[in-house]
């Protein structure tokens, strides 16, 4: 008989997700337990969200403490956790000013709006066009989905915002050919996530920066997935040494409490004035408190170093798996944002691994993504390797 929760979900929730028939009731570190008591090693982490895993003591303590003080104020007043977080995001990104929202898509919206307001003010009212990348993903709101370079997400919705053009990722000549005097912004992920864990070439990213500088175009990096320690740097752009005008973040920032943010250079940020943009929940005291714990763990308590160490170890284990299983054709990514491209059906591997107690998520058409909690240990990665090995073995691939 079908699980009661699943029956109810099918009755009362819109059919927008092809969820697996699994109901989780508890998490502990990098593991989840379903309602039958089965334990799973979680290499999904809420899709790169649960940076500190489950049951993190400091996280629970600080968030609970804040709940005991006040939950939400609105932006009619100042609240300390939001201001503290703004400071640390500015300091750790090397950029200047922050706007808070609640999700990745909202961060995309804020970045697109800011870049347009800035460009219209500084370059003229016709300057509003956005260049995005093919195979990109920027979220599901109308603006964000219009800037997402994958047709499958846009079908049934057209017409989209019409002023977005798509350039070939990692192809500087194609980008140059799409720039016009009306181009306001270029938006791109330094490492494409949903599109299949595709890192930008370092030389290409430098050239993108140069081209944007030459044409006074706002460069937006979408680091909703790659940001906040995920790749072993606070932001992936810091590994490349290429600085955007605006960076977006969300997913891992709140460690599982919803939050999004954009951080911009002073000159760009100045384009926003009171009334330009707003969000009721933006800077919410609970979510900014949660994010303060995540940033503190990363930058003060050694978690970023853990990402670097475990990221290297994971990469090394994936290389061993690749030697043994020719079915794995490529390994890509950085830190704890890794992916393997496989010659075949990723959903089969995801299902088999799940049977064997390992949670995985796909990306693009033929890539399996590994985005575990940043608190992952060597022992967890050893277990991951063992389950992957067995699962690929059982699938005879
Ligand atoms: C997930 C994601 C988004 C959208 O975030 P939501 O919180 O789902 O709105 C935007 N950009 C990138 C790169 C993402 O990975």
CSV table of C-alpha atoms and ligand atoms in Angstrom, one decimal:
chain,number,residue,atom,x,y,z
A,1,UNK,CA,0.0,0.0,0.0
A,2,UNK,CA,1.2,3.5,-0.8
A,3,UNK,CA,2.6,5.6,2.0
A,4,UNK,CA,-0.1,8.0,3.4
A,5,UNK,CA,2.1,11.1,3.0
A,6,UNK,CA,2.6,10.3,-0.7
A,7,UNK,CA,-1.1,9.6,-1.3
A,8,UNK,CA,-1.9,13.0,0.3
A,9,UNK,CA,0.8,14.8,-1.6
A,10,UNK,CA,-0.6,13.5,-4.9
A,11,UNK,CA,-4.1,14.6,-3.9
A,12,UNK,CA,-3.3,18.1,-2.6
A,13,UNK,CA,0.0,19.2,-4.2
A,14,UNK,CA,0.4,20.4,-7.8
A,15,UNK,CA,2.1,17.9,-9.9
A,16,UNK,CA,5.3,19.9,-10.6
A,17,UNK,CA,7.9,17.4,-9.3
A,18,UNK,CA,8.6,13.9,-10.3
A,19,UNK,CA,9.5,13.0,-6.7
A,20,UNK,CA,10.8,9.6,-5.7
A,21,UNK,CA,8.5,7.6,-3.5
A,22,UNK,CA,10.6,8.4,-0.4
A,23,UNK,CA,9.6,10.2,2.8
A,24,UNK,CA,12.5,11.3,5.0
A,25,UNK,CA,11.8,11.9,8.7
A,26,UNK,CA,15.2,12.6,10.2
A,27,UNK,CA,18.7,13.8,9.2
A,28,UNK,CA,22.1,13.4,11.0
A,29,UNK,CA,25.3,14.9,9.7
A,30,UNK,CA,25.5,13.7,6.0
A,31,UNK,CA,22.8,11.0,6.4
A,32,UNK,CA,19.0,10.9,6.0
A,33,UNK,CA,16.6,8.4,7.4
A,34,UNK,CA,13.4,7.5,5.7
A,35,UNK,CA,10.1,6.5,7.4
A,36,UNK,CA,11.0,2.9,7.4
A,37,UNK,CA,14.3,3.6,9.2
A,38,UNK,CA,16.5,3.1,6.2
A,39,UNK,CA,19.7,5.2,6.2
A,40,UNK,CA,21.0,7.1,3.1
A,41,UNK,CA,24.2,8.9,2.5
A,42,UNK,CA,23.1,12.2,1.1
A,43,UNK,CA,25.1,13.5,-1.9
A,44,UNK,CA,22.3,15.8,-2.8
A,45,UNK,CA,22.0,18.0,0.4
A,46,UNK,CA,18.8,19.5,-0.7
A,47,UNK,CA,20.5,20.3,-4.1
A,48,UNK,CA,23.6,22.1,-2.8
A,49,UNK,CA,21.6,23.7,0.1
A,50,UNK,CA,22.4,21.9,3.4
A,51,UNK,CA,26.0,23.2,3.7
A,52,UNK,CA,26.3,22.1,7.3
A,53,UNK,CA,24.4,18.8,6.9
A,54,UNK,CA,21.8,17.9,9.5
A,55,UNK,CA,21.7,18.4,13.2
A,56,UNK,CA,24.6,20.9,13.3
A,57,UNK,CA,24.7,22.0,16.9
A,58,UNK,CA,25.8,25.6,16.5
A,59,UNK,CA,23.4,26.2,13.6
A,60,UNK,CA,20.5,24.9,15.7
A,61,UNK,CA,21.6,26.9,18.8
A,62,UNK,CA,21.9,30.2,17.0
A,63,UNK,CA,18.7,29.9,14.9
A,64,UNK,CA,16.8,28.8,18.0
A,65,UNK,CA,18.2,31.7,20.0
A,66,UNK,CA,17.1,34.2,17.3
A,67,UNK,CA,13.6,32.6,17.2
A,68,UNK,CA,13.4,33.4,21.0
A,69,UNK,CA,14.3,37.1,20.4
A,70,UNK,CA,12.2,38.0,17.3
A,71,UNK,CA,11.4,36.2,14.0
A,72,UNK,CA,10.8,39.0,11.5
A,73,UNK,CA,10.8,42.8,11.4
A,74,UNK,CA,10.4,44.0,7.8
A,75,UNK,CA,12.8,46.5,6.2
A,76,UNK,CA,11.1,49.4,7.9
A,77,UNK,CA,13.7,48.8,10.6
A,78,UNK,CA,17.2,47.5,10.9
A,79,UNK,CA,18.1,44.1,12.3
A,80,UNK,CA,21.6,43.1,13.4
A,81,UNK,CA,21.8,39.6,11.8
A,82,UNK,CA,21.1,41.0,8.4
A,83,UNK,CA,23.6,43.8,8.8
A,84,UNK,CA,26.3,41.4,10.1
A,85,UNK,CA,25.7,39.1,7.1
A,86,UNK,CA,25.8,42.0,4.6
A,87,UNK,CA,29.2,43.0,6.1
A,88,UNK,CA,30.7,39.5,5.9
A,89,UNK,CA,29.3,38.9,2.3
A,90,UNK,CA,30.9,42.1,1.2
A,91,UNK,CA,34.2,41.4,3.0
A,92,UNK,CA,34.5,37.8,1.7
A,93,UNK,CA,33.5,38.6,-1.8
A,94,UNK,CA,35.6,41.7,-2.2
A,95,UNK,CA,32.5,43.5,-3.5
A,96,UNK,CA,30.6,46.3,-1.7
A,97,UNK,CA,26.9,46.2,-1.2
A,98,UNK,CA,24.2,43.6,-0.6
A,99,UNK,CA,20.5,43.2,-1.3
A,100,UNK,CA,18.7,40.3,0.4
A,101,UNK,CA,15.9,38.2,-1.1
A,102,UNK,CA,14.7,34.7,-0.6
A,103,UNK,CA,15.8,32.4,-3.3
A,104,UNK,CA,18.1,31.9,-6.3
A,105,UNK,CA,15.5,33.0,-8.9
A,106,UNK,CA,14.9,36.2,-6.8
A,107,UNK,CA,18.6,36.8,-6.8
A,108,UNK,CA,18.6,36.6,-10.6
A,109,UNK,CA,15.7,39.0,-10.7
A,110,UNK,CA,17.5,41.5,-8.4
A,111,UNK,CA,20.7,41.2,-10.5
A,112,UNK,CA,18.8,41.7,-13.8
A,113,UNK,CA,16.9,44.7,-12.4
A,114,UNK,CA,19.9,46.3,-10.9
A,115,UNK,CA,21.9,45.9,-14.1
A,116,UNK,CA,19.1,47.4,-16.2
A,117,UNK,CA,18.6,50.4,-13.8
A,118,UNK,CA,22.3,51.0,-13.8
A,119,UNK,CA,22.7,50.8,-17.6
A,120,UNK,CA,19.6,52.9,-18.4
A,121,UNK,CA,20.9,55.6,-16.0
A,122,UNK,CA,24.4,55.5,-17.3
A,123,UNK,CA,24.2,54.5,-20.9
A,124,UNK,CA,20.7,55.6,-21.9
A,125,UNK,CA,17.1,54.4,-21.8
A,126,UNK,CA,17.6,52.0,-24.8
A,127,UNK,CA,20.2,50.1,-23.0
A,128,UNK,CA,18.4,47.1,-21.5
A,129,UNK,CA,19.4,44.0,-23.4
A,130,UNK,CA,20.7,40.9,-21.5
A,131,UNK,CA,23.1,38.3,-22.8
A,132,UNK,CA,22.9,34.9,-21.2
A,133,UNK,CA,24.5,31.6,-22.0
A,134,UNK,CA,23.2,28.5,-23.7
A,135,UNK,CA,22.7,25.6,-21.3
A,136,UNK,CA,22.5,28.0,-18.3
A,137,UNK,CA,20.1,27.9,-15.4
A,138,UNK,CA,19.0,31.0,-13.5
A,139,UNK,CA,15.7,30.1,-11.9
A,140,UNK,CA,12.0,29.8,-12.5
A,141,UNK,CA,10.4,33.2,-12.2
A,142,UNK,CA,9.5,34.8,-15.5
A,143,UNK,CA,12.5,37.1,-15.7
A,144,UNK,CA,14.9,34.3,-14.5
A,145,UNK,CA,13.5,31.7,-16.8
A,146,UNK,CA,13.7,34.1,-19.7
A,147,UNK,CA,17.4,34.4,-19.0
A,148,UNK,CA,17.8,30.6,-18.8
A,149,UNK,CA,19.4,29.1,-21.9
A,150,UNK,CA,17.5,25.8,-22.0
A,151,UNK,CA,14.3,25.5,-24.1
A,152,UNK,CA,12.8,22.7,-22.0
A,153,UNK,CA,12.2,25.2,-19.2
A,154,UNK,CA,10.5,27.7,-21.5
A,155,UNK,CA,8.1,25.6,-23.5
A,156,UNK,CA,4.5,26.4,-22.7
A,157,UNK,CA,5.4,29.8,-21.4
A,158,UNK,CA,6.3,31.8,-24.4
A,159,UNK,CA,6.6,34.7,-25.1
A,160,UNK,CA,9.4,35.2,-22.7
A,161,UNK,CA,11.0,38.5,-22.0
A,162,UNK,CA,12.2,39.3,-25.4
A,163,UNK,CA,15.4,41.1,-24.8
A,164,UNK,CA,17.5,38.2,-23.8
A,165,UNK,CA,20.0,36.7,-26.3
A,166,UNK,CA,22.0,33.5,-25.8
A,167,UNK,CA,25.6,33.1,-26.4
A,168,UNK,CA,27.6,29.9,-26.7
A,169,UNK,CA,29.3,29.1,-23.3
A,170,UNK,CA,33.1,29.1,-23.5
A,171,UNK,CA,33.1,30.8,-26.9
A,172,UNK,CA,34.4,34.4,-26.7
A,173,UNK,CA,33.9,35.2,-30.4
A,174,UNK,CA,30.2,34.2,-30.1
A,175,UNK,CA,29.8,36.5,-27.1
A,176,UNK,CA,31.5,39.4,-28.9
A,177,UNK,CA,29.2,38.9,-31.9
A,178,UNK,CA,26.1,39.2,-29.7
A,179,UNK,CA,27.1,42.5,-28.0
A,180,UNK,CA,25.4,45.7,-29.3
A,181,UNK,CA,25.3,49.3,-27.9
A,182,UNK,CA,22.1,48.2,-26.2
A,183,UNK,CA,23.6,45.4,-24.1
A,184,UNK,CA,23.1,46.1,-20.4
A,185,UNK,CA,24.4,42.9,-18.9
A,186,UNK,CA,26.0,39.5,-19.4
A,187,UNK,CA,24.8,36.9,-16.9
A,188,UNK,CA,26.6,33.6,-16.6
A,189,UNK,CA,27.5,30.8,-14.1
A,190,UNK,CA,31.3,30.5,-13.7
A,191,UNK,CA,30.5,26.7,-13.4
A,192,UNK,CA,27.2,25.8,-14.9
A,193,UNK,CA,25.3,23.6,-12.4
A,194,UNK,CA,22.0,22.3,-13.7
A,195,UNK,CA,23.4,22.4,-17.2
A,196,UNK,CA,25.8,19.6,-16.4
A,197,UNK,CA,28.7,20.8,-14.2
A,198,UNK,CA,30.4,22.7,-17.0
A,199,UNK,CA,33.3,24.9,-15.7
A,200,UNK,CA,34.2,28.1,-17.7
A,201,UNK,CA,37.7,28.0,-19.2
A,202,UNK,CA,39.9,30.4,-17.2
A,203,UNK,CA,41.1,32.3,-20.3
A,204,UNK,CA,37.5,32.7,-21.5
A,205,UNK,CA,36.3,34.1,-18.2
A,206,UNK,CA,39.1,36.7,-18.3
A,207,UNK,CA,38.1,37.6,-21.8
A,208,UNK,CA,34.5,38.0,-20.8
A,209,UNK,CA,35.5,40.4,-18.1
A,210,UNK,CA,37.6,42.4,-20.7
A,211,UNK,CA,34.9,42.6,-23.2
A,212,UNK,CA,32.4,43.8,-20.6
A,213,UNK,CA,34.8,46.4,-19.4
A,214,UNK,CA,35.5,47.7,-22.9
A,215,UNK,CA,31.7,48.0,-23.6
A,216,UNK,CA,30.7,49.2,-20.1
A,217,UNK,CA,28.5,46.1,-19.7
A,218,UNK,CA,27.5,44.8,-16.2
A,219,UNK,CA,28.9,41.4,-15.7
A,220,UNK,CA,26.7,39.2,-13.4
A,221,UNK,CA,28.0,35.9,-12.1
A,222,UNK,CA,25.2,33.6,-11.0
A,223,UNK,CA,26.8,31.7,-8.0
A,224,UNK,CA,23.6,30.4,-6.6
A,225,UNK,CA,25.0,26.9,-6.8
A,226,UNK,CA,28.8,27.4,-6.9
A,227,UNK,CA,28.9,30.1,-4.2
A,228,UNK,CA,29.4,30.1,-0.4
A,229,UNK,CA,32.3,27.7,-0.2
A,230,UNK,CA,30.9,25.0,-2.5
A,231,UNK,CA,34.0,24.9,-4.9
A,232,UNK,CA,36.6,25.4,-2.2
A,233,UNK,CA,36.7,29.2,-2.5
A,234,UNK,CA,34.1,31.5,-0.9
A,235,UNK,CA,33.0,32.2,-4.5
A,236,UNK,CA,34.1,30.3,-7.5
A,237,UNK,CA,35.1,33.5,-9.3
A,238,UNK,CA,37.9,33.9,-6.7
A,239,UNK,CA,39.5,30.8,-8.0
A,240,UNK,CA,39.5,32.3,-11.5
A,241,UNK,CA,40.6,35.7,-10.3
A,242,UNK,CA,37.9,37.3,-12.4
A,243,UNK,CA,35.7,39.8,-10.5
A,244,UNK,CA,32.1,40.4,-11.5
A,245,UNK,CA,30.1,43.6,-11.0
A,246,UNK,CA,27.3,41.6,-9.4
A,247,UNK,CA,27.3,38.1,-7.9
A,248,UNK,CA,24.2,36.2,-6.9
A,249,UNK,CA,24.0,33.6,-4.2
A,250,UNK,CA,21.2,31.5,-2.5
A,251,UNK,CA,21.2,27.7,-2.2
A,252,UNK,CA,23.9,27.0,0.3
A,253,UNK,CA,23.9,30.4,2.0
A,254,UNK,CA,21.2,29.6,4.6
A,255,UNK,CA,22.2,26.0,5.2
A,256,UNK,CA,18.6,25.0,4.6
A,257,UNK,CA,16.8,28.2,5.6
A,258,UNK,CA,15.6,30.0,2.5
A,259,UNK,CA,17.6,33.1,1.6
A,260,UNK,CA,19.1,34.7,-1.5
A,261,UNK,CA,21.4,37.7,-2.0
A,262,UNK,CA,23.2,39.8,-4.5
A,263,UNK,CA,26.4,41.6,-3.8
A,264,UNK,CA,27.5,44.4,-6.2
A,265,UNK,CA,30.3,46.9,-6.7
A,266,UNK,CA,29.5,50.3,-5.1
A,267,UNK,CA,29.3,52.0,-8.5
A,268,UNK,CA,26.6,49.6,-9.7
A,269,UNK,CA,24.8,49.3,-6.4
A,270,UNK,CA,24.3,53.1,-6.3
A,271,UNK,CA,21.8,52.8,-9.1
A,272,UNK,CA,19.3,51.3,-6.6
A,273,UNK,CA,17.5,54.0,-4.5
A,274,UNK,CA,14.6,53.7,-2.0
A,275,UNK,CA,11.8,52.1,-3.9
A,276,UNK,CA,13.9,50.6,-6.7
A,277,UNK,CA,13.5,47.1,-5.4
A,278,UNK,CA,12.2,45.3,-2.3
A,279,UNK,CA,11.2,42.1,-0.6
A,280,UNK,CA,9.1,41.6,2.5
A,281,UNK,CA,11.1,38.7,3.7
A,282,UNK,CA,14.5,40.0,2.4
A,283,UNK,CA,17.0,40.1,5.3
A,284,UNK,CA,14.7,38.1,7.6
A,285,UNK,CA,16.3,37.6,11.0
A,286,UNK,CA,16.1,33.8,11.1
A,287,UNK,CA,17.5,33.3,7.6
A,288,UNK,CA,20.3,35.8,8.0
A,289,UNK,CA,21.2,34.3,11.4
A,290,UNK,CA,21.4,30.9,9.8
A,291,UNK,CA,23.6,32.3,7.0
A,292,UNK,CA,25.8,34.0,9.5
A,293,UNK,CA,26.5,30.5,11.1
A,294,UNK,CA,27.3,29.0,7.6
A,295,UNK,CA,29.7,31.8,6.7
A,296,UNK,CA,31.3,31.7,10.2
A,297,UNK,CA,31.8,27.9,9.9
A,298,UNK,CA,33.3,28.4,6.4
A,299,UNK,CA,35.6,31.3,7.0
A,300,UNK,CA,36.5,31.1,10.7
A,301,UNK,CA,36.1,27.5,11.8
A,302,UNK,CA,37.9,25.7,9.0
A,303,UNK,CA,35.0,24.4,6.9
A,304,UNK,CA,36.4,26.0,3.7
A,305,UNK,CA,39.6,24.0,4.2
A,306,UNK,CA,37.5,20.8,4.6
A,307,UNK,CA,35.8,21.5,1.2
A,308,UNK,CA,39.3,21.8,-0.4
A,309,UNK,CA,40.6,18.6,1.2
A,310,UNK,CA,37.5,16.5,0.7
A,311,UNK,CA,37.0,17.9,-2.8
A,312,UNK,CA,40.4,16.7,-3.8
A,313,UNK,CA,39.8,13.3,-2.2
A,314,UNK,CA,36.4,13.0,-3.9
A,315,UNK,CA,38.0,13.8,-7.3
A,316,UNK,CA,40.7,11.3,-6.7
A,317,UNK,CA,38.1,8.6,-5.8
A,318,UNK,CA,36.1,9.5,-8.9
A,319,UNK,CA,39.2,9.0,-11.0
A,320,UNK,CA,39.7,5.5,-9.6
A,321,UNK,CA,36.0,4.7,-10.4
A,322,UNK,CA,36.5,6.0,-13.9
A,323,UNK,CA,39.5,3.7,-14.4
A,324,UNK,CA,37.4,0.7,-13.4
A,325,UNK,CA,34.1,1.8,-15.1
A,326,UNK,CA,34.6,3.0,-18.7
A,327,UNK,CA,31.0,3.9,-18.6
A,328,UNK,CA,32.2,7.1,-16.8
A,329,UNK,CA,33.5,9.3,-19.7
A,330,UNK,CA,34.3,12.5,-17.9
A,331,UNK,CA,34.8,14.0,-14.5
A,332,UNK,CA,34.2,17.7,-14.0
A,333,UNK,CA,33.8,20.4,-11.4
A,334,UNK,CA,35.6,21.9,-8.4
A,335,UNK,CA,35.6,21.3,-4.7
A,336,UNK,CA,32.4,19.6,-3.6
A,337,UNK,CA,30.6,20.6,-6.8
A,338,UNK,CA,31.6,17.6,-8.9
A,339,UNK,CA,29.9,15.7,-11.7
A,340,UNK,CA,30.5,12.6,-13.9
A,341,UNK,CA,29.4,12.4,-17.4
A,342,UNK,CA,28.2,8.9,-18.2
A,343,UNK,CA,27.7,7.0,-21.4
A,344,UNK,CA,24.1,6.0,-20.7
A,345,UNK,CA,21.0,6.6,-18.6
A,346,UNK,CA,21.8,8.6,-15.5
A,347,UNK,CA,18.4,7.9,-13.9
A,348,UNK,CA,19.3,4.2,-13.7
A,349,UNK,CA,22.4,4.9,-11.8
A,350,UNK,CA,20.5,7.3,-9.5
A,351,UNK,CA,17.9,4.7,-8.8
A,352,UNK,CA,20.4,1.9,-8.2
A,353,UNK,CA,22.5,4.0,-5.8
A,354,UNK,CA,19.3,4.9,-4.0
A,355,UNK,CA,18.5,1.2,-3.5
A,356,UNK,CA,22.0,0.9,-2.1
A,357,UNK,CA,21.6,3.8,0.3
A,358,UNK,CA,23.1,6.7,-1.6
A,359,UNK,CA,21.2,9.8,-2.7
A,360,UNK,CA,22.3,11.4,-6.0
A,361,UNK,CA,20.9,14.0,-8.4
A,362,UNK,CA,21.4,14.4,-12.2
A,363,UNK,CA,22.4,17.5,-14.1
A,364,UNK,CA,22.0,18.2,-17.8
A,365,UNK,CA,21.4,15.1,-20.0
A,366,UNK,CA,24.0,12.6,-19.0
A,367,UNK,CA,25.7,14.0,-15.9
A,368,UNK,CA,25.4,12.8,-12.2
A,369,UNK,CA,26.1,15.6,-9.8
A,370,UNK,CA,27.8,15.3,-6.4
A,371,UNK,CA,26.9,18.2,-4.1
A,372,UNK,CA,27.1,16.7,-0.5
A,373,UNK,CA,27.1,18.7,2.7
A,374,UNK,CA,30.3,20.7,3.0
A,375,UNK,CA,30.9,19.0,6.4
A,376,UNK,CA,31.5,15.7,4.6
A,377,UNK,CA,34.3,13.5,5.9
A,378,UNK,CA,36.8,11.1,4.3
A,379,UNK,CA,34.9,8.1,5.7
A,380,UNK,CA,31.7,9.4,4.1
A,381,UNK,CA,33.5,9.7,0.8
A,382,UNK,CA,34.8,6.1,1.2
A,383,UNK,CA,31.3,4.9,1.7
A,384,UNK,CA,30.2,6.9,-1.3
A,385,UNK,CA,32.9,5.3,-3.4
A,386,UNK,CA,32.0,1.8,-2.3
A,387,UNK,CA,28.3,2.3,-3.0
A,388,UNK,CA,29.0,3.9,-6.4
A,389,UNK,CA,31.3,1.0,-7.3
A,390,UNK,CA,28.8,-1.6,-6.3
A,391,UNK,CA,25.9,0.2,-8.1
A,392,UNK,CA,27.8,0.5,-11.3
A,393,UNK,CA,28.9,-3.1,-11.0
A,394,UNK,CA,25.3,-4.3,-10.5
A,395,UNK,CA,24.2,-2.3,-13.5
A,396,UNK,CA,27.1,-4.0,-15.5
A,397,UNK,CA,28.5,-0.7,-16.6
B,1,LIG,C1,19.1,26.6,-8.4
B,1,LIG,C2,19.7,27.7,-9.2
B,1,LIG,C3,18.9,28.9,-9.3
B,1,LIG,C4,17.5,29.0,-8.8
B,1,LIG,O1,17.4,29.0,-7.4
B,1,LIG,P1,16.0,28.8,-6.7
B,1,LIG,O2,16.3,29.0,-5.3
B,1,LIG,O3,15.5,27.5,-7.1
B,1,LIG,O4,15.1,29.9,-7.3
B,1,LIG,C5,19.5,29.9,-10.0
B,1,LIG,N1,20.7,29.8,-10.5
B,1,LIG,C6,21.5,28.7,-10.4
B,1,LIG,C7,22.9,28.7,-10.9
B,1,LIG,C8,21.0,27.6,-9.7
B,1,LIG,O5,21.7,26.5,-9.5
